[in-house]
PDB file of C-alpha atoms and ligand atoms in Angstrom:
ATOM      1  CA  UNK A   8       1.499 -24.205   1.882  1.00 38.00           C
ATOM      2  CA  UNK A   9       2.582 -20.954   3.454  1.00 42.00           C
ATOM      3  CA  UNK A  10       6.312 -20.348   3.336  1.00 44.00           C
ATOM      4  CA  UNK A  11       6.734 -19.476   7.014  1.00 42.00           C
ATOM      5  CA  UNK A  12      10.503 -19.050   6.891  1.00 40.00           C
ATOM      6  CA  UNK A  13      10.728 -16.996   3.797  1.00 44.00           C
ATOM      7  CA  UNK A  14      11.730 -13.668   5.245  1.00 44.00           C
ATOM      8  CA  UNK A  15      14.682 -12.870   3.007  1.00 46.00           C
ATOM      9  CA  UNK A  16      13.153 -10.479   0.536  1.00 56.00           C
ATOM     10  CA  UNK A  17      15.807  -9.811  -2.071  1.00 56.00           C
ATOM     11  CA  UNK A  18      16.167  -6.096  -2.529  1.00 59.00           C
ATOM     12  CA  UNK A  19      17.838  -5.615  -5.900  1.00 68.00           C
ATOM     13  CA  UNK A  20      17.908  -1.839  -5.943  1.00 75.00           C
ATOM     14  CA  UNK A  21      18.317  -0.158  -2.604  1.00 82.00           C
ATOM     15  CA  UNK A  22      18.552   3.122  -4.499  1.00 93.00           C
ATOM     16  CA  UNK A  23      15.834   4.291  -6.876  1.00 96.00           C
ATOM     17  CA  UNK A  24      16.963   3.636 -10.453  1.00 97.00           C
ATOM     18  CA  UNK A  25      16.533   6.341 -13.078  1.00 97.00           C
ATOM     19  CA  UNK A  26      16.707   7.029 -16.822  1.00 98.00           C
ATOM     20  CA  UNK A  27      19.833   5.618 -18.401  1.00 98.00           C
ATOM     21  CA  UNK A  28      20.336   2.994 -15.731  1.00 97.00           C
ATOM     22  CA  UNK A  29      19.958  -0.632 -16.813  1.00 95.00           C
ATOM     23  CA  UNK A  30      17.658  -3.153 -15.221  1.00 94.00           C
ATOM     24  CA  UNK A  31      19.590  -5.553 -12.985  1.00 89.00           C
ATOM     25  CA  UNK A  32      19.562  -9.125 -14.293  1.00 85.00           C
ATOM     26  CA  UNK A  33      16.825 -11.319 -12.887  1.00 78.00           C
ATOM     27  CA  UNK A  34      17.451 -14.661 -11.277  1.00 75.00           C
ATOM     28  CA  UNK A  35      15.664 -17.533 -13.030  1.00 68.00           C
ATOM     29  CA  UNK A  36      12.032 -17.923 -12.129  1.00 68.00           C
ATOM     30  CA  UNK A  37      11.958 -15.119  -9.642  1.00 85.00           C
ATOM     31  CA  UNK A  38       9.189 -12.709  -9.012  1.00 94.00           C
ATOM     32  CA  UNK A  39       9.796  -9.024  -9.446  1.00 96.00           C
ATOM     33  CA  UNK A  40       8.033  -5.888  -8.283  1.00 97.00           C
ATOM     34  CA  UNK A  41       8.809  -2.455  -9.701  1.00 98.00           C
ATOM     35  CA  UNK A  42       8.179  -0.089  -6.855  1.00 98.00           C
ATOM     36  CA  UNK A  43       9.001   3.193  -5.169  1.00 97.00           C
ATOM     37  CA  UNK A  44       9.768   3.063  -1.467  1.00 97.00           C
ATOM     38  CA  UNK A  45       7.071   5.523  -0.384  1.00 97.00           C
ATOM     39  CA  UNK A  46       4.319   4.690  -2.896  1.00 98.00           C
ATOM     40  CA  UNK A  47       1.134   3.637  -1.075  1.00 98.00           C
ATOM     41  CA  UNK A  48      -0.146   1.752  -4.132  1.00 98.00           C
ATOM     42  CA  UNK A  49       3.057  -0.305  -4.354  1.00 98.00           C
ATOM     43  CA  UNK A  50       2.777  -0.999  -0.633  1.00 98.00           C
ATOM     44  CA  UNK A  51      -0.412  -2.981  -1.339  1.00 98.00           C
ATOM     45  CA  UNK A  52       1.305  -5.819  -3.267  1.00 98.00           C
ATOM     46  CA  UNK A  53       4.328  -5.564  -0.951  1.00 98.00           C
ATOM     47  CA  UNK A  54       2.015  -6.328   2.003  1.00 98.00           C
ATOM     48  CA  UNK A  55       0.353  -9.175   0.124  1.00 98.00           C
ATOM     49  CA  UNK A  56       3.712 -10.716  -0.880  1.00 98.00           C
ATOM     50  CA  UNK A  57       4.896 -10.424   2.730  1.00 98.00           C
ATOM     51  CA  UNK A  58       1.673 -11.931   4.136  1.00 98.00           C
ATOM     52  CA  UNK A  59       2.097 -14.902   1.804  1.00 98.00           C
ATOM     53  CA  UNK A  60       5.818 -15.289   2.493  1.00 97.00           C
ATOM     54  CA  UNK A  61       6.810 -14.908  -1.157  1.00 96.00           C
ATOM     55  CA  UNK A  62      10.415 -13.944  -1.911  1.00 93.00           C
ATOM     56  CA  UNK A  63      10.685 -11.315  -4.586  1.00 94.00           C
ATOM     57  CA  UNK A  64      13.033  -8.799  -6.100  1.00 94.00           C
ATOM     58  CA  UNK A  65      12.201  -5.182  -5.633  1.00 95.00           C
ATOM     59  CA  UNK A  66      13.267  -2.644  -8.242  1.00 96.00           C
ATOM     60  CA  UNK A  67      12.809   0.867  -6.878  1.00 97.00           C
ATOM     61  CA  UNK A  68      12.278   3.527  -9.516  1.00 98.00           C
ATOM     62  CA  UNK A  69      12.789   7.276  -9.571  1.00 97.00           C
ATOM     63  CA  UNK A  70       9.379   8.542 -10.744  1.00 97.00           C
ATOM     64  CA  UNK A  71      10.561  12.023 -11.751  1.00 96.00           C
ATOM     65  CA  UNK A  72      13.308  10.664 -14.010  1.00 97.00           C
ATOM     66  CA  UNK A  73      11.846   7.312 -14.996  1.00 98.00           C
ATOM     67  CA  UNK A  74      14.056   4.461 -16.084  1.00 98.00           C
ATOM     68  CA  UNK A  75      13.360   3.199 -19.620  1.00 98.00           C
ATOM     69  CA  UNK A  76      12.653  -0.300 -18.341  1.00 98.00           C
ATOM     70  CA  UNK A  77       9.676   1.036 -16.350  1.00 98.00           C
ATOM     71  CA  UNK A  78       8.249   2.912 -19.360  1.00 98.00           C
ATOM     72  CA  UNK A  79       8.616  -0.285 -21.400  1.00 98.00           C
ATOM     73  CA  UNK A  80       6.385  -2.114 -18.923  1.00 98.00           C
ATOM     74  CA  UNK A  81       3.762   0.477 -18.025  1.00 98.00           C
ATOM     75  CA  UNK A  82       2.233   2.875 -20.588  1.00 97.00           C
ATOM     76  CA  UNK A  83       2.240   5.703 -18.010  1.00 98.00           C
ATOM     77  CA  UNK A  84       5.431   4.612 -16.249  1.00 98.00           C
ATOM     78  CA  UNK A  85       3.676   4.123 -12.919  1.00 98.00           C
ATOM     79  CA  UNK A  86       4.411   1.768 -10.076  1.00 98.00           C
ATOM     80  CA  UNK A  87       3.632  -0.859  -8.951  1.00 98.00           C
ATOM     81  CA  UNK A  88       4.396  -3.239 -11.834  1.00 98.00           C
ATOM     82  CA  UNK A  89       4.570  -6.960 -11.198  1.00 98.00           C
ATOM     83  CA  UNK A  90       6.544  -9.340 -13.389  1.00 97.00           C
ATOM     84  CA  UNK A  91       6.879 -13.091 -13.364  1.00 93.00           C
ATOM     85  CA  UNK A  92       8.356 -15.276 -16.136  1.00 88.00           C
ATOM     86  CA  UNK A  93       8.166 -12.380 -18.579  1.00 89.00           C
ATOM     87  CA  UNK A  94       4.485 -11.712 -17.838  1.00 95.00           C
ATOM     88  CA  UNK A  95       3.761  -8.154 -16.759  1.00 98.00           C
ATOM     89  CA  UNK A  96       0.798  -6.991 -14.664  1.00 98.00           C
ATOM     90  CA  UNK A  97       0.031  -3.386 -13.659  1.00 98.00           C
ATOM     91  CA  UNK A  98      -2.469  -1.714 -11.246  1.00 98.00           C
ATOM     92  CA  UNK A  99      -2.113  -2.448  -7.544  1.00 98.00           C
ATOM     93  CA  UNK A 100      -5.563  -4.007  -7.096  1.00 98.00           C
ATOM     94  CA  UNK A 101      -5.167  -6.237 -10.146  1.00 98.00           C
ATOM     95  CA  UNK A 102      -1.730  -7.343  -8.950  1.00 98.00           C
ATOM     96  CA  UNK A 103      -3.026  -8.107  -5.421  1.00 98.00           C
ATOM     97  CA  UNK A 104      -5.936 -10.185  -6.739  1.00 98.00           C
ATOM     98  CA  UNK A 105      -3.578 -12.060  -9.072  1.00 98.00           C
ATOM     99  CA  UNK A 106      -1.204 -12.777  -6.170  1.00 98.00           C
ATOM    100  CA  UNK A 107      -4.095 -14.130  -4.122  1.00 98.00           C
ATOM    101  CA  UNK A 108      -4.955 -16.558  -6.934  1.00 98.00           C
ATOM    102  CA  UNK A 109      -1.386 -17.591  -7.726  1.00 97.00           C
ATOM    103  CA  UNK A 110      -0.355 -17.940  -4.074  1.00 97.00           C
ATOM    104  CA  UNK A 111      -3.556 -19.058  -2.310  1.00 98.00           C
ATOM    105  CA  UNK A 112      -2.081 -19.410   1.189  1.00 97.00           C
ATOM    106  CA  UNK A 113      -3.145 -17.797   3.360  1.00 98.00           C
ATOM    107  CA  UNK A 114      -6.249 -16.718   1.408  1.00 98.00           C
ATOM    108  CA  UNK A 115      -6.893 -12.983   1.690  1.00 99.00           C
ATOM    109  CA  UNK A 116     -10.546 -12.996   0.647  1.00 98.00           C
ATOM    110  CA  UNK A 117     -13.559 -14.855   2.033  1.00 98.00           C
ATOM    111  CA  UNK A 118     -14.408 -18.063   0.094  1.00 98.00           C
ATOM    112  CA  UNK A 119     -18.034 -17.060  -0.352  1.00 98.00           C
ATOM    113  CA  UNK A 120     -18.346 -14.936  -3.544  1.00 98.00           C
ATOM    114  CA  UNK A 121     -20.941 -12.667  -1.941  1.00 98.00           C
ATOM    115  CA  UNK A 122     -18.722 -12.030   1.073  1.00 98.00           C
ATOM    116  CA  UNK A 123     -15.824 -11.402  -1.303  1.00 98.00           C
ATOM    117  CA  UNK A 124     -17.975  -8.897  -3.193  1.00 98.00           C
ATOM    118  CA  UNK A 125     -18.719  -7.121   0.099  1.00 98.00           C
ATOM    119  CA  UNK A 126     -14.994  -6.795   0.756  1.00 98.00           C
ATOM    120  CA  UNK A 127     -14.459  -5.348  -2.710  1.00 98.00           C
ATOM    121  CA  UNK A 128     -17.174  -2.785  -2.051  1.00 98.00           C
ATOM    122  CA  UNK A 129     -15.453  -1.690   1.182  1.00 98.00           C
ATOM    123  CA  UNK A 130     -12.226  -1.188  -0.811  1.00 98.00           C
ATOM    124  CA  UNK A 131     -14.074   0.691  -3.571  1.00 98.00           C
ATOM    125  CA  UNK A 132     -15.749   2.949  -1.052  1.00 98.00           C
ATOM    126  CA  UNK A 133     -12.448   3.630   0.679  1.00 98.00           C
ATOM    127  CA  UNK A 134     -10.789   4.388  -2.678  1.00 98.00           C
ATOM    128  CA  UNK A 135     -13.439   6.864  -3.730  1.00 98.00           C
ATOM    129  CA  UNK A 136     -14.198   8.523  -0.375  1.00 98.00           C
ATOM    130  CA  UNK A 137     -10.936   8.410   1.553  1.00 98.00           C
ATOM    131  CA  UNK A 138      -7.992   8.438  -0.888  1.00 98.00           C
ATOM    132  CA  UNK A 139      -8.760  11.712  -2.757  1.00 97.00           C
ATOM    133  CA  UNK A 140      -9.507  13.488   0.539  1.00 97.00           C
ATOM    134  CA  UNK A 141      -6.329  11.978   1.998  1.00 95.00           C
ATOM    135  CA  UNK A 142      -4.145  13.543  -0.720  1.00 93.00           C
ATOM    136  CA  UNK A 143      -5.949  16.881  -0.409  1.00 93.00           C
ATOM    137  CA  UNK A 144      -5.534  16.890   3.359  1.00 91.00           C
ATOM    138  CA  UNK A 145      -1.881  15.781   3.336  1.00 86.00           C
ATOM    139  CA  UNK A 146      -0.887  18.338   0.705  1.00 84.00           C
ATOM    140  CA  UNK A 147      -2.234  21.054   2.985  1.00 83.00           C
ATOM    141  CA  UNK A 148      -0.501  19.635   6.070  1.00 72.00           C
ATOM    142  CA  UNK A 149      -3.903  18.851   7.592  1.00 69.00           C
ATOM    143  CA  UNK A 150      -4.804  22.563   7.501  1.00 82.00           C
ATOM    144  CA  UNK A 151      -7.478  22.285   4.788  1.00 90.00           C
ATOM    145  CA  UNK A 152     -10.718  22.005   6.750  1.00 93.00           C
ATOM    146  CA  UNK A 153     -12.876  20.944   3.829  1.00 95.00           C
ATOM    147  CA  UNK A 154     -10.486  18.084   3.030  1.00 95.00           C
ATOM    148  CA  UNK A 155     -10.309  17.050   6.691  1.00 95.00           C
ATOM    149  CA  UNK A 156     -14.120  16.941   6.877  1.00 96.00           C
ATOM    150  CA  UNK A 157     -14.324  14.827   3.712  1.00 97.00           C
ATOM    151  CA  UNK A 158     -11.587  12.532   4.986  1.00 97.00           C
ATOM    152  CA  UNK A 159     -13.336  12.062   8.293  1.00 97.00           C
ATOM    153  CA  UNK A 160     -16.646  11.291   6.534  1.00 98.00           C
ATOM    154  CA  UNK A 161     -14.922   8.568   4.473  1.00 98.00           C
ATOM    155  CA  UNK A 162     -13.168   7.113   7.492  1.00 98.00           C
ATOM    156  CA  UNK A 163     -16.467   7.131   9.421  1.00 98.00           C
ATOM    157  CA  UNK A 164     -17.953   4.761   6.817  1.00 98.00           C
ATOM    158  CA  UNK A 165     -14.877   2.535   7.069  1.00 98.00           C
ATOM    159  CA  UNK A 166     -15.080   2.530  10.881  1.00 98.00           C
ATOM    160  CA  UNK A 167     -18.812   1.716  10.788  1.00 98.00           C
ATOM    161  CA  UNK A 168     -18.175  -1.285   8.529  1.00 98.00           C
ATOM    162  CA  UNK A 169     -15.512  -2.650  10.880  1.00 98.00           C
ATOM    163  CA  UNK A 170     -17.866  -2.180  13.855  1.00 98.00           C
ATOM    164  CA  UNK A 171     -20.569  -4.049  11.963  1.00 98.00           C
ATOM    165  CA  UNK A 172     -18.188  -6.978  11.521  1.00 98.00           C
ATOM    166  CA  UNK A 173     -17.364  -6.938  15.218  1.00 98.00           C
ATOM    167  CA  UNK A 174     -13.878  -8.414  14.647  1.00 98.00           C
ATOM    168  CA  UNK A 175     -10.384  -6.984  15.264  1.00 98.00           C
ATOM    169  CA  UNK A 176      -9.708  -6.796  11.498  1.00 99.00           C
ATOM    170  CA  UNK A 177     -11.840  -6.745   8.345  1.00 99.00           C
ATOM    171  CA  UNK A 178     -10.510 -10.250   7.767  1.00 98.00           C
ATOM    172  CA  UNK A 179     -11.651 -11.448  11.212  1.00 98.00           C
ATOM    173  CA  UNK A 180      -8.899 -12.385  13.659  1.00 98.00           C
ATOM    174  CA  UNK A 181      -6.241 -11.628  11.014  1.00 98.00           C
ATOM    175  CA  UNK A 182      -5.940  -8.877   8.405  1.00 98.00           C
ATOM    176  CA  UNK A 183      -7.186  -9.722   4.907  1.00 99.00           C
ATOM    177  CA  UNK A 184      -7.172  -7.931   1.557  1.00 99.00           C
ATOM    178  CA  UNK A 185      -9.365  -5.073   2.840  1.00 99.00           C
ATOM    179  CA  UNK A 186      -6.961  -4.368   5.705  1.00 99.00           C
ATOM    180  CA  UNK A 187      -3.876  -4.506   3.462  1.00 99.00           C
ATOM    181  CA  UNK A 188      -5.465  -2.563   0.607  1.00 99.00           C
ATOM    182  CA  UNK A 189      -6.355   0.396   2.803  1.00 99.00           C
ATOM    183  CA  UNK A 190      -3.446   0.311   5.249  1.00 99.00           C
ATOM    184  CA  UNK A 191      -0.882   2.252   3.156  1.00 98.00           C
ATOM    185  CA  UNK A 192      -3.093   5.352   3.398  1.00 98.00           C
ATOM    186  CA  UNK A 193      -4.043   4.794   7.031  1.00 98.00           C
ATOM    187  CA  UNK A 194      -0.328   4.458   7.853  1.00 98.00           C
ATOM    188  CA  UNK A 195       0.428   7.837   6.271  1.00 97.00           C
ATOM    189  CA  UNK A 196      -2.263   9.695   8.239  1.00 96.00           C
ATOM    190  CA  UNK A 197       0.260   9.763  11.092  1.00 95.00           C
ATOM    191  CA  UNK A 198       2.142  12.585   9.344  1.00 93.00           C
ATOM    192  CA  UNK A 199      -0.542  15.058  10.356  1.00 93.00           C
ATOM    193  CA  UNK A 200      -1.016  15.767  14.064  1.00 93.00           C
ATOM    194  CA  UNK A 201      -4.255  17.725  13.510  1.00 92.00           C
ATOM    195  CA  UNK A 202      -5.723  14.837  11.498  1.00 94.00           C
ATOM    196  CA  UNK A 203      -4.673  12.203  14.034  1.00 96.00           C
ATOM    197  CA  UNK A 204      -6.097  14.319  16.873  1.00 96.00           C
ATOM    198  CA  UNK A 205      -9.389  14.546  14.988  1.00 95.00           C
ATOM    199  CA  UNK A 206      -9.473  10.774  14.412  1.00 97.00           C
ATOM    200  CA  UNK A 207      -8.631  10.006  18.050  1.00 98.00           C
ATOM    201  CA  UNK A 208     -11.410  12.332  19.234  1.00 98.00           C
ATOM    202  CA  UNK A 209     -14.132  11.372  16.743  1.00 98.00           C
ATOM    203  CA  UNK A 210     -13.269   7.782  15.813  1.00 98.00           C
ATOM    204  CA  UNK A 211     -11.492   6.207  18.814  1.00 98.00           C
ATOM    205  CA  UNK A 212     -12.314   2.653  17.657  1.00 98.00           C
ATOM    206  CA  UNK A 213     -10.658   3.353  14.323  1.00 98.00           C
ATOM    207  CA  UNK A 214      -7.586   4.606  16.161  1.00 98.00           C
ATOM    208  CA  UNK A 215      -7.555   1.355  18.179  1.00 98.00           C
ATOM    209  CA  UNK A 216      -7.770  -0.568  14.887  1.00 99.00           C
ATOM    210  CA  UNK A 217      -4.776   1.401  13.543  1.00 98.00           C
ATOM    211  CA  UNK A 218      -2.815   0.333  16.653  1.00 98.00           C
ATOM    212  CA  UNK A 219      -3.726  -3.318  16.008  1.00 98.00           C
ATOM    213  CA  UNK A 220      -2.526  -2.986  12.412  1.00 98.00           C
ATOM    214  CA  UNK A 221       0.775  -1.409  13.506  1.00 98.00           C
ATOM    215  CA  UNK A 222       1.341  -4.428  15.796  1.00 98.00           C
ATOM    216  CA  UNK A 223       0.697  -6.952  12.999  1.00 98.00           C
ATOM    217  CA  UNK A 224       3.951  -8.645  11.883  1.00 98.00           C
ATOM    218  CA  UNK A 225       3.269  -8.213   8.154  1.00 98.00           C
ATOM    219  CA  UNK A 226       2.491  -4.519   8.563  1.00 98.00           C
ATOM    220  CA  UNK A 227       5.399  -4.016  10.946  1.00 98.00           C
ATOM    221  CA  UNK A 228       7.874  -5.615   8.531  1.00 97.00           C
ATOM    222  CA  UNK A 229       7.519  -2.803   5.987  1.00 97.00           C
ATOM    223  CA  UNK A 230       6.178   0.149   7.969  1.00 98.00           C
ATOM    224  CA  UNK A 231       7.796   3.588   7.629  1.00 97.00           C
ATOM    225  CA  UNK A 232       8.053   6.150  10.394  1.00 96.00           C
ATOM    226  CA  UNK A 233       6.188   9.428  10.534  1.00 96.00           C
ATOM    227  CA  UNK A 234       9.566  11.196  10.136  1.00 95.00           C
ATOM    228  CA  UNK A 235      10.313   9.375   6.877  1.00 95.00           C
ATOM    229  CA  UNK A 236       6.926  10.320   5.408  1.00 95.00           C
ATOM    230  CA  UNK A 237       7.273  13.910   6.567  1.00 93.00           C
ATOM    231  CA  UNK A 238      10.558  14.047   4.691  1.00 93.00           C
ATOM    232  CA  UNK A 239       9.114  12.421   1.559  1.00 93.00           C
ATOM    233  CA  UNK A 240       5.978  14.595   1.562  1.00 90.00           C
ATOM    234  CA  UNK A 241       8.163  17.728   1.489  1.00 88.00           C
ATOM    235  CA  UNK A 242       8.402  16.941  -2.243  1.00 85.00           C
ATOM    236  CA  UNK A 243       4.625  17.411  -2.578  1.00 79.00           C
ATOM    237  CA  UNK A 244       5.015  20.972  -1.384  1.00 76.00           C
ATOM    238  CA  UNK A 245       8.341  21.972  -2.958  1.00 83.00           C
ATOM    239  CA  UNK A 246       8.033  19.856  -6.123  1.00 83.00           C
ATOM    240  CA  UNK A 247      11.575  18.652  -5.439  1.00 86.00           C
ATOM    241  CA  UNK A 248      11.017  14.926  -4.867  1.00 87.00           C
ATOM    242  CA  UNK A 249      13.763  13.082  -3.012  1.00 91.00           C
ATOM    243  CA  UNK A 250      13.703   9.305  -3.291  1.00 94.00           C
ATOM    244  CA  UNK A 251      16.958   8.400  -1.557  1.00 94.00           C
ATOM    245  CA  UNK A 252      17.627   9.889   1.836  1.00 89.00           C
TER     246      UNK A 252
HETATM  247  N1  GSH B  29      -3.998   3.170  -9.995  1.00 91.60           N
HETATM  248  C1  GSH B  29      -2.593   2.903  -9.801  1.00 91.60           C
HETATM  249  C2  GSH B  29      -2.449   1.656  -8.936  1.00 91.60           C
HETATM  250  O1  GSH B  29      -3.339   1.415  -8.113  1.00 91.60           O
HETATM  251  O2  GSH B  29      -1.479   0.911  -9.099  1.00 91.60           O
HETATM  252  C3  GSH B  29      -1.932   4.111  -9.163  1.00 91.60           C
HETATM  253  C4  GSH B  29      -0.437   3.996  -9.043  1.00 91.60           C
HETATM  254  C5  GSH B  29       0.251   5.344  -8.830  1.00 91.60           C
HETATM  255  O3  GSH B  29      -0.361   6.401  -9.001  1.00 91.60           O
HETATM  256  N2  GSH B  29       1.554   5.312  -8.484  1.00 91.60           N
HETATM  257  C6  GSH B  29       2.300   6.528  -8.391  1.00 91.60           C
HETATM  258  C7  GSH B  29       3.122   6.707  -9.656  1.00 91.60           C
HETATM  259  O4  GSH B  29       3.611   5.747 -10.225  1.00 91.60           O
HETATM  260  C8  GSH B  29       3.304   6.512  -7.243  1.00 91.60           C
HETATM  261  S1  GSH B  29       2.546   6.543  -5.654  1.00 91.60           S
HETATM  262  N3  GSH B  29       3.307   7.945 -10.090  1.00 91.60           N
HETATM  263  C9  GSH B  29       4.138   8.277 -11.202  1.00 91.60           C
HETATM  264  C10 GSH B  29       3.357   8.973 -12.283  1.00 91.60           C
HETATM  265  O5  GSH B  29       2.140   9.152 -12.126  1.00 91.60           O
HETATM  266  O6  GSH B  29       3.971   9.368 -13.275  1.00 91.60           O
END
């Protein structure tokens, strides 16, 4: 049964913890996510946990000066890392699928295995066609035309799939795993005015879909503003990453 009233996500580390800092003690039986506030991959399980009303402890990590406890749990010291009862799981997509099995309500995939496979293909396509172009485009402040063209081509496929479904979200009337898996990147497109102008002009239905996602309570609960991302993405350009501001 969905925990409707569970809104009190326990944030253990408001600040990003770094090398030399100990891991705060965990309450018995609780669920923990090692994260970084602006990481799009960590935002995937954060959205899934929120959608399912699961309380969890969030440990934010400084990824330029990694805390030992993160390196002990992930061979490359990446986030997200999920931990429950001493069991550790890495990779955002693996974590999200695990969460959907462990906490089945509400389900975030179709019941039918073939429909579920279709959803996974949409996510795969987005990951291979949109995400690399997204990073290229964002690093250039939306000024790299080749990256913008590639990004738009990837988003066109995504838009076409949603049109084919004919529903407000990939999940139907409500967002499902496809919507949550891709949203962290869609949310960050807002940092670039040229890119958003291009999307509004060429893919107006996709823009309308973005507006529907922004209005969704799960998405809204953990959304960051354009200003916050602009500030964080300065690190991409200067190499001087700031995690707490
Ligand atoms: N494939 C991984 C996933 O889906 O979980 C990617 C995770 C990832 O790249 N996270 C970044 C990270 O931990 C932060 S956004 N970077 C630190 C590093 O690469 O050392």
